[in-house]
């Protein structure tokens, strides 16, 4: 567990070569814990950490976080949990007990959020997750009433993926033969468990099915096995390292499918940068209203402040979850966590991703589910109530 302290105002001044004066007002300490090392570090480096930086920058640029009649500048204490749930829990404990953080942001990924939920509940911390995808949301929020879910559940994502495949099948782009694989952690297992029965019920024949451990370096055997089965479509419930590796192996093997779907990481700008024209037509989890004014303004500010582009799915949701927390604190007028939690439960929030309205602590009415690379942009093709979806197209041609 490694600590790094980041003051957004000080960092901006130092980057500009300006001396940093003593602040004339008090500061609040924001705690953040997520991978900087380990298998999920790459994903967190795209989706999570830049938005922590951006939000802290935006808060300080507005003169600070409004709490009652006062405004407070913020500084961030960052911990690397090394993609290890035990380290996540220890970091949260340290942030509360030793660092005396005023606000503790949720961690990154489904597995780490689910592992950390009990410790956030123990300390009574509001936990507005933005990178957890689970159908256990209703059960978990009953057990832990301080926990909120924004990104949607496995069932809706699977149902939308089936619909997208059905559209391609109806057009004659694909047949019924499907290869499907998953990363063997909470995220991949839950989606695979939902997807198998759903695709079989829709008349698909799963001709190849396997899982692989998180952090697997060589996925060529997986892709060789998939190709040998002769599928019409390929689906992977994957995390960023394997999303990239599976795509690379599919291109190397010359996988001939009418639809190619990978999960987390497909929406990363680095995916298109890595694969270029070969990314065209690739389907993936998530999406955004890429042509919408709100996302474009957010994306421009994200790149200006952090030097990197946001992804086309969870990046904006991470920032939106911070907006929810900020507005709740401002409206409550204090850092009283029970009051903040109750406020979030009873209100809707305008964010860069659109309106977030929690029902049973779960934003289960409007979120993106499936996207596709089209003309160099990962555009949303399916959602549960968001505007801006575009029609799904045939998959990539790697031959």
GROMACS .gro file of C-alpha atoms in nm:
model
  399
    1UNK     CA    1   0.000   0.000   0.000
    2UNK     CA    2   0.167   0.318  -0.120
    3UNK     CA    3   0.059   0.672  -0.036
    4UNK     CA    4   0.085   0.980  -0.253
    5UNK     CA    5  -0.044   1.326  -0.161
    6UNK     CA    6  -0.175   1.538  -0.443
    7UNK     CA    7  -0.286   1.900  -0.406
    8UNK     CA    8  -0.459   2.003  -0.725
    9UNK     CA    9  -0.399   2.374  -0.677
   10UNK     CA   10  -0.036   2.324  -0.584
   11UNK     CA   11   0.021   2.085  -0.875
   12UNK     CA   12  -0.123   2.335  -1.121
   13UNK     CA   13   0.093   2.614  -0.983
   14UNK     CA   14   0.408   2.404  -0.988
   15UNK     CA   15   0.338   2.293  -1.344
   16UNK     CA   16   0.316   2.659  -1.442
   17UNK     CA   17   0.640   2.740  -1.260
   18UNK     CA   18   0.462   2.961  -1.005
   19UNK     CA   19   0.554   2.977  -0.638
   20UNK     CA   20   0.280   2.836  -0.417
   21UNK     CA   21   0.167   3.075  -0.142
   22UNK     CA   22   0.023   2.959   0.186
   23UNK     CA   23  -0.350   2.905   0.142
   24UNK     CA   24  -0.570   3.160   0.311
   25UNK     CA   25  -0.839   2.903   0.384
   26UNK     CA   26  -0.858   2.557   0.531
   27UNK     CA   27  -0.838   2.248   0.316
   28UNK     CA   28  -1.034   1.926   0.313
   29UNK     CA   29  -0.859   1.592   0.271
   30UNK     CA   30  -0.998   1.364   0.002
   31UNK     CA   31  -0.894   0.999   0.019
   32UNK     CA   32  -0.871   0.786  -0.296
   33UNK     CA   33  -0.769   0.421  -0.323
   34UNK     CA   34  -0.736   0.223  -0.646
   35UNK     CA   35  -0.477   0.020  -0.837
   36UNK     CA   36  -0.156   0.182  -0.954
   37UNK     CA   37   0.006  -0.160  -0.982
   38UNK     CA   38  -0.128  -0.509  -1.047
   39UNK     CA   39  -0.360  -0.638  -1.323
   40UNK     CA   40  -0.615  -0.354  -1.299
   41UNK     CA   41  -0.365  -0.067  -1.286
   42UNK     CA   42  -0.400   0.007  -1.657
   43UNK     CA   43  -0.775   0.043  -1.636
   44UNK     CA   44  -0.760   0.261  -1.327
   45UNK     CA   45  -0.498   0.481  -1.497
   46UNK     CA   46  -0.748   0.556  -1.775
   47UNK     CA   47  -1.082   0.564  -1.597
   48UNK     CA   48  -1.026   0.642  -1.230
   49UNK     CA   49  -0.716   0.842  -1.142
   50UNK     CA   50  -0.750   1.114  -1.409
   51UNK     CA   51  -1.103   1.188  -1.290
   52UNK     CA   52  -0.988   1.218  -0.930
   53UNK     CA   53  -0.736   1.474  -1.056
   54UNK     CA   54  -0.994   1.651  -1.275
   55UNK     CA   55  -1.256   1.675  -1.002
   56UNK     CA   56  -1.007   1.810  -0.746
   57UNK     CA   57  -0.889   2.062  -1.005
   58UNK     CA   58  -1.244   2.172  -1.088
   59UNK     CA   59  -1.340   2.207  -0.721
   60UNK     CA   60  -1.038   2.424  -0.645
   61UNK     CA   61  -1.083   2.626  -0.965
   62UNK     CA   62  -1.434   2.715  -0.841
   63UNK     CA   63  -1.287   2.844  -0.516
   64UNK     CA   64  -1.324   2.522  -0.318
   65UNK     CA   65  -1.590   2.280  -0.196
   66UNK     CA   66  -1.893   2.457  -0.051
   67UNK     CA   67  -1.974   2.327   0.298
   68UNK     CA   68  -2.233   2.540   0.471
   69UNK     CA   69  -2.118   2.901   0.464
   70UNK     CA   70  -1.755   2.816   0.395
   71UNK     CA   71  -1.554   2.701   0.095
   72UNK     CA   72  -1.263   2.465   0.136
   73UNK     CA   73  -0.982   2.387  -0.104
   74UNK     CA   74  -0.920   2.014  -0.140
   75UNK     CA   75  -0.611   1.798  -0.145
   76UNK     CA   76  -0.608   1.429  -0.236
   77UNK     CA   77  -0.427   1.146  -0.058
   78UNK     CA   78  -0.386   0.856  -0.302
   79UNK     CA   79  -0.322   0.494  -0.211
   80UNK     CA   80  -0.224   0.212  -0.445
   81UNK     CA   81  -0.416  -0.102  -0.347
   82UNK     CA   82  -0.209  -0.312  -0.589
   83UNK     CA   83  -0.531  -0.473  -0.725
   84UNK     CA   84  -0.556  -0.651  -0.391
   85UNK     CA   85  -0.886  -0.638  -0.195
   86UNK     CA   86  -0.701  -0.669   0.135
   87UNK     CA   87  -0.492  -0.364   0.050
   88UNK     CA   88  -0.806  -0.172  -0.050
   89UNK     CA   89  -0.959  -0.238   0.290
   90UNK     CA   90  -0.637  -0.145   0.475
   91UNK     CA   91  -0.610   0.177   0.276
   92UNK     CA   92  -0.966   0.282   0.363
   93UNK     CA   93  -0.899   0.207   0.730
   94UNK     CA   94  -0.583   0.415   0.721
   95UNK     CA   95  -0.754   0.705   0.542
   96UNK     CA   96  -1.021   0.721   0.811
   97UNK     CA   97  -0.823   0.633   1.122
   98UNK     CA   98  -0.480   0.784   1.056
   99UNK     CA   99  -0.513   1.037   0.775
  100UNK     CA  100  -0.850   1.159   0.908
  101UNK     CA  101  -0.977   1.210   0.554
  102UNK     CA  102  -1.289   1.423   0.532
  103UNK     CA  103  -1.415   1.236   0.223
  104UNK     CA  104  -1.317   0.889   0.098
  105UNK     CA  105  -1.391   0.817  -0.267
  106UNK     CA  106  -1.494   0.464  -0.373
  107UNK     CA  107  -1.231   0.230  -0.522
  108UNK     CA  108  -1.201   0.097  -0.878
  109UNK     CA  109  -1.354  -0.217  -1.033
  110UNK     CA  110  -1.641  -0.447  -0.945
  111UNK     CA  111  -1.439  -0.684  -0.727
  112UNK     CA  112  -1.262  -0.416  -0.523
  113UNK     CA  113  -1.584  -0.221  -0.466
  114UNK     CA  114  -1.769  -0.531  -0.347
  115UNK     CA  115  -1.479  -0.627  -0.121
  116UNK     CA  116  -1.461  -0.277   0.027
  117UNK     CA  117  -1.835  -0.224   0.080
  118UNK     CA  118  -1.835  -0.361   0.438
  119UNK     CA  119  -1.554  -0.130   0.551
  120UNK     CA  120  -1.725   0.176   0.398
  121UNK     CA  121  -2.042   0.069   0.577
  122UNK     CA  122  -1.856   0.018   0.904
  123UNK     CA  123  -1.728   0.375   0.890
  124UNK     CA  124  -2.061   0.511   0.760
  125UNK     CA  125  -1.902   0.655   0.446
  126UNK     CA  126  -2.119   0.743   0.144
  127UNK     CA  127  -2.000   0.513  -0.137
  128UNK     CA  128  -2.126   0.618  -0.481
  129UNK     CA  129  -1.965   0.350  -0.697
  130UNK     CA  130  -1.894   0.423  -1.063
  131UNK     CA  131  -1.697   0.117  -1.177
  132UNK     CA  132  -1.897  -0.171  -1.029
  133UNK     CA  133  -2.127  -0.378  -1.250
  134UNK     CA  134  -2.341  -0.623  -1.053
  135UNK     CA  135  -2.692  -0.762  -1.028
  136UNK     CA  136  -2.641  -0.781  -0.653
  137UNK     CA  137  -2.694  -0.405  -0.625
  138UNK     CA  138  -3.037  -0.423  -0.462
  139UNK     CA  139  -2.926  -0.687  -0.210
  140UNK     CA  140  -2.603  -0.505  -0.133
  141UNK     CA  141  -2.772  -0.168  -0.083
  142UNK     CA  142  -3.013  -0.329   0.164
  143UNK     CA  143  -2.721  -0.477   0.352
  144UNK     CA  144  -2.512  -0.160   0.314
  145UNK     CA  145  -2.750   0.138   0.284
  146UNK     CA  146  -2.458   0.376   0.234
  147UNK     CA  147  -2.362   0.214  -0.100
  148UNK     CA  148  -2.496   0.339  -0.434
  149UNK     CA  149  -2.455   0.186  -0.781
  150UNK     CA  150  -2.446   0.390  -1.102
  151UNK     CA  151  -2.305   0.171  -1.379
  152UNK     CA  152  -2.583  -0.085  -1.412
  153UNK     CA  153  -2.602  -0.460  -1.368
  154UNK     CA  154  -2.500  -0.771  -1.555
  155UNK     CA  155  -2.853  -0.862  -1.661
  156UNK     CA  156  -2.916  -0.537  -1.851
  157UNK     CA  157  -2.575  -0.551  -2.018
  158UNK     CA  158  -2.629  -0.911  -2.124
  159UNK     CA  159  -2.982  -0.841  -2.250
  160UNK     CA  160  -2.855  -0.549  -2.461
  161UNK     CA  161  -2.571  -0.761  -2.598
  162UNK     CA  162  -2.821  -1.029  -2.702
  163UNK     CA  163  -3.033  -0.764  -2.874
  164UNK     CA  164  -2.728  -0.631  -3.060
  165UNK     CA  165  -2.638  -0.981  -3.175
  166UNK     CA  166  -2.999  -1.046  -3.274
  167UNK     CA  167  -2.994  -0.737  -3.495
  168UNK     CA  168  -2.685  -0.866  -3.675
  169UNK     CA  169  -2.833  -1.215  -3.701
  170UNK     CA  170  -3.156  -1.077  -3.849
  171UNK     CA  171  -2.948  -0.900  -4.114
  172UNK     CA  172  -2.764  -1.221  -4.195
  173UNK     CA  173  -2.431  -1.087  -4.068
  174UNK     CA  174  -2.393  -1.370  -3.813
  175UNK     CA  175  -2.542  -1.713  -3.757
  176UNK     CA  176  -2.616  -1.896  -3.433
  177UNK     CA  177  -2.269  -2.022  -3.338
  178UNK     CA  178  -2.113  -1.828  -3.052
  179UNK     CA  179  -1.776  -1.843  -2.873
  180UNK     CA  180  -1.780  -1.689  -2.526
  181UNK     CA  181  -1.503  -1.650  -2.266
  182UNK     CA  182  -1.458  -1.465  -1.938
  183UNK     CA  183  -1.201  -1.342  -1.689
  184UNK     CA  184  -1.240  -1.544  -1.369
  185UNK     CA  185  -1.319  -1.272  -1.117
  186UNK     CA  186  -1.644  -1.128  -0.979
  187UNK     CA  187  -1.710  -0.916  -1.288
  188UNK     CA  188  -1.647  -1.182  -1.553
  189UNK     CA  189  -1.808  -1.468  -1.363
  190UNK     CA  190  -2.133  -1.282  -1.300
  191UNK     CA  191  -2.165  -1.171  -1.661
  192UNK     CA  192  -2.083  -1.518  -1.792
  193UNK     CA  193  -2.341  -1.675  -1.561
  194UNK     CA  194  -2.604  -1.437  -1.698
  195UNK     CA  195  -2.494  -1.457  -2.061
  196UNK     CA  196  -2.486  -1.834  -2.110
  197UNK     CA  197  -2.856  -1.898  -2.039
  198UNK     CA  198  -2.962  -1.572  -2.210
  199UNK     CA  199  -2.792  -1.655  -2.539
  200UNK     CA  200  -2.911  -2.015  -2.532
  201UNK     CA  201  -3.268  -1.895  -2.472
  202UNK     CA  202  -3.229  -1.666  -2.776
  203UNK     CA  203  -3.142  -1.964  -2.995
  204UNK     CA  204  -2.762  -1.940  -2.999
  205UNK     CA  205  -2.533  -2.243  -2.984
  206UNK     CA  206  -2.231  -2.181  -2.761
  207UNK     CA  207  -1.967  -2.378  -2.948
  208UNK     CA  208  -1.675  -2.266  -2.730
  209UNK     CA  209  -1.671  -2.157  -2.366
  210UNK     CA  210  -1.384  -2.107  -2.122
  211UNK     CA  211  -1.252  -1.881  -1.847
  212UNK     CA  212  -0.902  -1.765  -1.759
  213UNK     CA  213  -0.745  -1.621  -1.440
  214UNK     CA  214  -0.714  -1.246  -1.386
  215UNK     CA  215  -0.368  -1.140  -1.498
  216UNK     CA  216  -0.321  -1.418  -1.755
  217UNK     CA  217  -0.034  -1.315  -1.981
  218UNK     CA  218  -0.077  -1.552  -2.277
  219UNK     CA  219  -0.429  -1.574  -2.420
  220UNK     CA  220  -0.329  -1.730  -2.750
  221UNK     CA  221  -0.461  -2.074  -2.642
  222UNK     CA  222  -0.801  -1.917  -2.572
  223UNK     CA  223  -0.819  -1.758  -2.915
  224UNK     CA  224  -0.688  -2.066  -3.093
  225UNK     CA  225  -0.959  -2.270  -2.924
  226UNK     CA  226  -1.226  -2.017  -3.018
  227UNK     CA  227  -1.118  -2.010  -3.381
  228UNK     CA  228  -1.109  -2.390  -3.402
  229UNK     CA  229  -1.474  -2.401  -3.293
  230UNK     CA  230  -1.577  -2.199  -3.601
  231UNK     CA  231  -1.804  -1.941  -3.435
  232UNK     CA  232  -2.009  -1.674  -3.610
  233UNK     CA  233  -1.955  -1.431  -3.320
  234UNK     CA  234  -1.707  -1.393  -3.034
  235UNK     CA  235  -1.784  -1.245  -2.691
  236UNK     CA  236  -1.538  -1.189  -2.403
  237UNK     CA  237  -1.636  -1.065  -2.059
  238UNK     CA  238  -1.288  -0.925  -2.013
  239UNK     CA  239  -1.083  -0.666  -1.826
  240UNK     CA  240  -0.845  -0.421  -2.004
  241UNK     CA  241  -0.526  -0.630  -2.027
  242UNK     CA  242  -0.712  -0.930  -2.167
  243UNK     CA  243  -0.936  -0.713  -2.386
  244UNK     CA  244  -0.626  -0.591  -2.565
  245UNK     CA  245  -0.457  -0.932  -2.568
  246UNK     CA  246  -0.764  -1.114  -2.701
  247UNK     CA  247  -0.808  -0.859  -2.980
  248UNK     CA  248  -0.443  -0.886  -3.076
  249UNK     CA  249  -0.464  -1.265  -3.084
  250UNK     CA  250  -0.786  -1.253  -3.288
  251UNK     CA  251  -0.611  -1.040  -3.550
  252UNK     CA  252  -0.305  -1.266  -3.550
  253UNK     CA  253  -0.523  -1.574  -3.591
  254UNK     CA  254  -0.738  -1.405  -3.856
  255UNK     CA  255  -1.055  -1.484  -3.664
  256UNK     CA  256  -1.347  -1.469  -3.908
  257UNK     CA  257  -1.659  -1.357  -3.721
  258UNK     CA  258  -1.939  -1.116  -3.805
  259UNK     CA  259  -1.939  -0.975  -3.449
  260UNK     CA  260  -1.647  -0.936  -3.207
  261UNK     CA  261  -1.723  -0.814  -2.854
  262UNK     CA  262  -1.482  -0.748  -2.568
  263UNK     CA  263  -1.570  -0.582  -2.238
  264UNK     CA  264  -1.379  -0.335  -2.019
  265UNK     CA  265  -1.108  -0.152  -2.210
  266UNK     CA  266  -1.278  -0.165  -2.549
  267UNK     CA  267  -1.401   0.189  -2.490
  268UNK     CA  268  -1.051   0.319  -2.410
  269UNK     CA  269  -0.899   0.566  -2.660
  270UNK     CA  270  -0.585   0.350  -2.641
  271UNK     CA  271  -0.780   0.063  -2.796
  272UNK     CA  272  -0.836   0.256  -3.118
  273UNK     CA  273  -0.483   0.397  -3.102
  274UNK     CA  274  -0.342   0.045  -3.069
  275UNK     CA  275  -0.551  -0.126  -3.338
  276UNK     CA  276  -0.634   0.158  -3.577
  277UNK     CA  277  -0.862   0.050  -3.860
  278UNK     CA  278  -0.879  -0.299  -3.709
  279UNK     CA  279  -1.085  -0.152  -3.424
  280UNK     CA  280  -1.365  -0.052  -3.661
  281UNK     CA  281  -1.679  -0.251  -3.591
  282UNK     CA  282  -1.557  -0.397  -3.260
  283UNK     CA  283  -1.835  -0.408  -3.001
  284UNK     CA  284  -1.780  -0.361  -2.630
  285UNK     CA  285  -1.937  -0.295  -2.296
  286UNK     CA  286  -2.058   0.057  -2.221
  287UNK     CA  287  -2.069   0.353  -2.454
  288UNK     CA  288  -2.163   0.719  -2.431
  289UNK     CA  289  -2.356   0.976  -2.631
  290UNK     CA  290  -2.028   1.058  -2.800
  291UNK     CA  291  -2.175   1.340  -3.011
  292UNK     CA  292  -2.355   1.499  -2.716
  293UNK     CA  293  -2.253   1.846  -2.600
  294UNK     CA  294  -2.218   1.749  -2.233
  295UNK     CA  295  -1.978   1.463  -2.302
  296UNK     CA  296  -1.775   1.662  -2.552
  297UNK     CA  297  -1.730   1.952  -2.307
  298UNK     CA  298  -1.628   1.712  -2.032
  299UNK     CA  299  -1.389   1.525  -2.264
  300UNK     CA  300  -1.220   1.849  -2.373
  301UNK     CA  301  -1.171   1.960  -2.011
  302UNK     CA  302  -1.048   1.613  -1.914
  303UNK     CA  303  -0.780   1.622  -2.183
  304UNK     CA  304  -0.682   1.981  -2.104
  305UNK     CA  305  -0.637   1.917  -1.731
  306UNK     CA  306  -0.502   1.562  -1.727
  307UNK     CA  307  -0.330   1.543  -2.065
  308UNK     CA  308  -0.527   1.229  -2.156
  309UNK     CA  309  -0.857   1.151  -2.323
  310UNK     CA  310  -1.135   0.992  -2.115
  311UNK     CA  311  -1.271   0.654  -2.208
  312UNK     CA  312  -1.610   0.623  -2.376
  313UNK     CA  313  -1.788   0.455  -2.086
  314UNK     CA  314  -1.697   0.470  -1.720
  315UNK     CA  315  -1.473   0.781  -1.717
  316UNK     CA  316  -1.769   1.017  -1.731
  317UNK     CA  317  -1.954   0.804  -1.477
  318UNK     CA  318  -1.662   0.826  -1.233
  319UNK     CA  319  -1.663   1.205  -1.262
  320UNK     CA  320  -2.043   1.208  -1.231
  321UNK     CA  321  -2.025   1.011  -0.907
  322UNK     CA  322  -1.798   1.281  -0.765
  323UNK     CA  323  -2.049   1.544  -0.881
  324UNK     CA  324  -2.323   1.360  -0.689
  325UNK     CA  325  -2.114   1.362  -0.372
  326UNK     CA  326  -2.021   1.728  -0.413
  327UNK     CA  327  -2.381   1.840  -0.465
  328UNK     CA  328  -2.503   1.634  -0.169
  329UNK     CA  329  -2.243   1.794   0.058
  330UNK     CA  330  -2.329   2.140  -0.069
  331UNK     CA  331  -2.705   2.092  -0.022
  332UNK     CA  332  -2.672   1.927   0.320
  333UNK     CA  333  -2.438   2.206   0.425
  334UNK     CA  334  -2.205   1.984   0.626
  335UNK     CA  335  -1.987   1.673   0.616
  336UNK     CA  336  -2.245   1.478   0.818
  337UNK     CA  337  -2.226   1.142   0.641
  338UNK     CA  338  -2.568   1.005   0.748
  339UNK     CA  339  -2.733   1.324   0.619
  340UNK     CA  340  -2.535   1.308   0.294
  341UNK     CA  341  -2.641   0.946   0.241
  342UNK     CA  342  -3.007   1.030   0.298
  343UNK     CA  343  -2.986   1.325   0.060
  344UNK     CA  344  -2.844   1.108  -0.219
  345UNK     CA  345  -3.125   0.857  -0.170
  346UNK     CA  346  -3.394   1.121  -0.214
  347UNK     CA  347  -3.272   1.334  -0.503
  348UNK     CA  348  -3.184   1.333  -0.872
  349UNK     CA  349  -2.856   1.483  -0.991
  350UNK     CA  350  -2.759   1.654  -1.316
  351UNK     CA  351  -2.417   1.525  -1.419
  352UNK     CA  352  -2.193   1.505  -1.724
  353UNK     CA  353  -2.338   1.160  -1.801
  354UNK     CA  354  -2.696   1.286  -1.768
  355UNK     CA  355  -2.945   1.262  -1.480
  356UNK     CA  356  -2.861   1.013  -1.204
  357UNK     CA  357  -3.166   0.920  -0.999
  358UNK     CA  358  -3.124   0.650  -0.737
  359UNK     CA  359  -3.401   0.396  -0.676
  360UNK     CA  360  -3.323   0.159  -0.389
  361UNK     CA  361  -2.968   0.304  -0.407
  362UNK     CA  362  -2.937   0.181  -0.766
  363UNK     CA  363  -2.929   0.389  -1.084
  364UNK     CA  364  -3.115   0.113  -1.268
  365UNK     CA  365  -3.316   0.323  -1.510
  366UNK     CA  366  -3.066   0.491  -1.743
  367UNK     CA  367  -2.716   0.372  -1.829
  368UNK     CA  368  -2.519   0.268  -2.134
  369UNK     CA  369  -2.476  -0.103  -2.200
  370UNK     CA  370  -2.317  -0.166  -2.544
  371UNK     CA  371  -2.100   0.047  -2.772
  372UNK     CA  372  -1.914   0.004  -3.099
  373UNK     CA  373  -1.615   0.162  -3.271
  374UNK     CA  374  -1.754   0.352  -3.570
  375UNK     CA  375  -1.545   0.601  -3.769
  376UNK     CA  376  -1.281   0.617  -3.498
  377UNK     CA  377  -1.525   0.687  -3.212
  378UNK     CA  378  -1.673   0.440  -2.962
  379UNK     CA  379  -2.042   0.521  -2.987
  380UNK     CA  380  -2.325   0.389  -2.773
  381UNK     CA  381  -2.550   0.145  -2.961
  382UNK     CA  382  -2.765   0.035  -2.666
  383UNK     CA  383  -2.870   0.172  -2.327
  384UNK     CA  384  -3.146   0.152  -2.071
  385UNK     CA  385  -3.279   0.501  -2.126
  386UNK     CA  386  -2.999   0.727  -2.249
  387UNK     CA  387  -3.031   0.933  -2.567
  388UNK     CA  388  -2.789   0.924  -2.858
  389UNK     CA  389  -2.766   0.553  -2.951
  390UNK     CA  390  -2.663   0.470  -3.310
  391UNK     CA  391  -2.746   0.153  -3.509
  392UNK     CA  392  -2.514  -0.148  -3.467
  393UNK     CA  393  -2.300  -0.238  -3.769
  394UNK     CA  394  -2.122  -0.551  -3.890
  395UNK     CA  395  -1.802  -0.645  -3.710
  396UNK     CA  396  -1.438  -0.607  -3.816
  397UNK     CA  397  -1.280  -0.764  -4.123
  398UNK     CA  398  -0.939  -0.905  -4.027
  399UNK     CA  399  -0.875  -1.103  -4.342
   0.00000   0.00000   0.00000
